[in-house]
């Protein structure tokens, strides 16, 4: 068996996310052609101190799960939800159990906790100093045009 090196990047300190909470991160990764692409992720810390991560994009429409209210959870905090269409997802598996993408899954990311830090594993990340907006096509702001009377 060959020994391949796996890329590991520190995302945040493990105590930066409260138990039962979630936090979004805006990263950039290299695609298959070597181009830098936005890579929004969400890291969830369960009440029993486990960490789960997904690409922060609803499988139905590709918008951030926390679009709108900024919250990742249903009101009872038992499930993840999409802020645009209300799709609900199991926290541990990412499976959509209700809404327009029922039966589809959030894209999981590999996480590890190393020396008190949450790390992303197996992705080719790049430093990107440009302003980040992963979903420009899904801008929620309204364009206003003023016409003289």
Short mmCIF file of C-alpha atoms in Angstrom, two decimals:
data_model
loop_
_atom_site.label_atom_id
_atom_site.label_comp_id
_atom_site.label_asym_id
_atom_site.label_seq_id
_atom_site.Cartn_x
_atom_site.Cartn_y
_atom_site.Cartn_z
CA UNK A 1 0.00 0.00 0.00
CA UNK A 2 1.20 3.46 -0.85
CA UNK A 3 1.34 6.15 1.75
CA UNK A 4 -0.34 9.29 0.41
CA UNK A 5 -0.25 12.52 2.35
CA UNK A 6 -3.66 14.01 3.18
CA UNK A 7 -4.03 17.79 3.27
CA UNK A 8 -5.23 18.99 6.69
CA UNK A 9 -6.20 22.62 7.27
CA UNK A 10 -7.15 24.22 10.59
CA UNK A 11 -10.60 25.80 10.39
CA UNK A 12 -11.09 27.05 13.96
CA UNK A 13 -10.50 26.25 17.62
CA UNK A 14 -12.82 23.46 18.76
CA UNK A 15 -14.33 25.65 21.49
CA UNK A 16 -15.15 28.41 18.98
CA UNK A 17 -18.39 26.55 18.15
CA UNK A 18 -20.75 26.07 21.09
CA UNK A 19 -22.27 22.67 21.81
CA UNK A 20 -25.44 22.31 19.75
CA UNK A 21 -24.29 25.15 17.49
CA UNK A 22 -23.05 25.66 13.96
CA UNK A 23 -20.72 28.07 12.23
CA UNK A 24 -20.24 28.94 8.56
CA UNK A 25 -16.84 29.40 6.94
CA UNK A 26 -16.05 30.86 3.50
CA UNK A 27 -13.07 29.06 1.98
CA UNK A 28 -11.62 28.64 -1.50
CA UNK A 29 -10.56 25.31 -3.00
CA UNK A 30 -8.94 24.18 -6.21
CA UNK A 31 -11.18 22.34 -8.65
CA UNK A 32 -10.01 19.53 -10.96
CA UNK A 33 -8.63 22.05 -13.47
CA UNK A 34 -6.64 23.91 -10.79
CA UNK A 35 -8.97 26.92 -10.68
CA UNK A 36 -9.83 28.53 -7.34
CA UNK A 37 -13.55 28.20 -6.52
CA UNK A 38 -15.63 29.37 -3.54
CA UNK A 39 -16.06 26.63 -0.95
CA UNK A 40 -18.62 27.60 1.71
CA UNK A 41 -18.85 25.09 4.56
CA UNK A 42 -20.76 24.69 7.80
CA UNK A 43 -19.36 22.96 10.87
CA UNK A 44 -21.83 21.64 13.46
CA UNK A 45 -20.90 20.70 17.03
CA UNK A 46 -23.32 18.23 18.57
CA UNK A 47 -24.35 18.21 22.22
CA UNK A 48 -22.15 15.14 22.74
CA UNK A 49 -19.12 17.08 21.39
CA UNK A 50 -18.89 15.48 17.93
CA UNK A 51 -18.16 17.64 14.89
CA UNK A 52 -19.95 17.22 11.54
CA UNK A 53 -19.37 19.28 8.42
CA UNK A 54 -21.11 19.90 5.11
CA UNK A 55 -20.74 22.12 2.10
CA UNK A 56 -23.04 25.03 2.95
CA UNK A 57 -25.32 24.60 -0.07
CA UNK A 58 -28.85 23.25 -0.29
CA UNK A 59 -29.06 20.42 -2.86
CA UNK A 60 -32.30 21.92 -4.20
CA UNK A 61 -31.12 25.37 -5.23
CA UNK A 62 -27.47 25.69 -4.19
CA UNK A 63 -28.08 28.58 -1.76
CA UNK A 64 -26.54 28.71 1.68
CA UNK A 65 -28.56 26.83 4.27
CA UNK A 66 -28.47 29.89 6.54
CA UNK A 67 -29.67 32.33 3.87
CA UNK A 68 -32.20 34.80 5.20
CA UNK A 69 -32.32 34.44 8.99
CA UNK A 70 -28.70 33.32 9.32
CA UNK A 71 -29.75 30.28 11.35
CA UNK A 72 -28.91 26.70 10.40
CA UNK A 73 -31.48 24.91 12.55
CA UNK A 74 -35.20 24.29 12.73
CA UNK A 75 -36.93 26.09 15.59
CA UNK A 76 -36.58 23.05 17.90
CA UNK A 77 -32.90 22.69 16.81
CA UNK A 78 -33.45 19.00 15.96
CA UNK A 79 -32.63 19.40 12.24
CA UNK A 80 -30.69 21.57 9.84
CA UNK A 81 -32.85 23.65 7.50
CA UNK A 82 -32.64 25.62 4.30
CA UNK A 83 -33.58 29.24 4.94
CA UNK A 84 -35.03 29.70 1.44
CA UNK A 85 -37.34 26.70 0.93
CA UNK A 86 -37.56 25.19 4.42
CA UNK A 87 -36.03 21.82 3.49
CA UNK A 88 -35.00 19.90 6.62
CA UNK A 89 -31.93 17.70 6.98
CA UNK A 90 -30.76 15.16 9.54
CA UNK A 91 -27.76 16.65 11.35
CA UNK A 92 -25.71 13.43 11.52
CA UNK A 93 -26.27 12.22 7.94
CA UNK A 94 -27.20 15.34 5.93
CA UNK A 95 -30.20 13.47 4.47
CA UNK A 96 -33.10 15.72 3.42
CA UNK A 97 -36.22 14.42 5.15
CA UNK A 98 -38.63 17.13 4.07
CA UNK A 99 -38.92 19.78 1.40
CA UNK A 100 -38.17 20.14 -2.31
CA UNK A 101 -34.94 18.08 -2.19
CA UNK A 102 -36.36 15.21 -0.11
CA UNK A 103 -34.15 12.13 -0.33
CA UNK A 104 -31.03 14.06 -1.40
CA UNK A 105 -28.04 14.68 0.86
CA UNK A 106 -25.92 17.63 1.83
CA UNK A 107 -22.35 17.16 0.60
CA UNK A 108 -20.28 15.99 3.60
CA UNK A 109 -16.78 17.23 4.34
CA UNK A 110 -14.14 15.32 6.29
CA UNK A 111 -13.29 16.85 9.67
CA UNK A 112 -10.89 15.90 12.45
CA UNK A 113 -10.18 17.50 15.81
CA UNK A 114 -6.42 17.76 16.30
CA UNK A 115 -4.88 19.38 19.37
CA UNK A 116 -8.07 21.32 20.15
CA UNK A 117 -8.57 22.57 16.59
CA UNK A 118 -11.22 21.59 14.05
CA UNK A 119 -9.46 20.65 10.81
CA UNK A 120 -10.71 20.07 7.28
CA UNK A 121 -9.15 16.99 5.68
CA UNK A 122 -8.58 15.98 2.07
CA UNK A 123 -9.36 19.26 0.30
CA UNK A 124 -7.01 21.39 -1.77
CA UNK A 125 -7.59 24.83 -0.27
CA UNK A 126 -6.04 28.08 -1.43
CA UNK A 127 -5.53 31.44 0.21
CA UNK A 128 -7.81 33.97 -1.37
CA UNK A 129 -7.64 37.66 -0.48
CA UNK A 130 -10.52 38.64 -2.78
CA UNK A 131 -13.90 39.58 -1.30
CA UNK A 132 -15.97 36.40 -1.06
CA UNK A 133 -19.50 35.92 -2.33
CA UNK A 134 -20.16 32.26 -3.10
CA UNK A 135 -23.67 32.74 -4.41
CA UNK A 136 -23.67 35.97 -6.41
CA UNK A 137 -26.34 34.47 -8.63
CA UNK A 138 -28.64 34.13 -5.63
CA UNK A 139 -28.39 37.67 -4.29
CA UNK A 140 -31.36 38.47 -2.10
CA UNK A 141 -31.04 42.25 -2.56
CA UNK A 142 -33.51 44.08 -4.74
CA UNK A 143 -32.35 46.35 -7.55
CA UNK A 144 -33.96 49.76 -7.41
CA UNK A 145 -34.16 52.06 -10.40
CA UNK A 146 -35.19 55.66 -9.97
CA UNK A 147 -36.96 57.30 -12.89
CA UNK A 148 -37.60 61.03 -13.01
CA UNK A 149 -41.27 62.05 -13.21
#
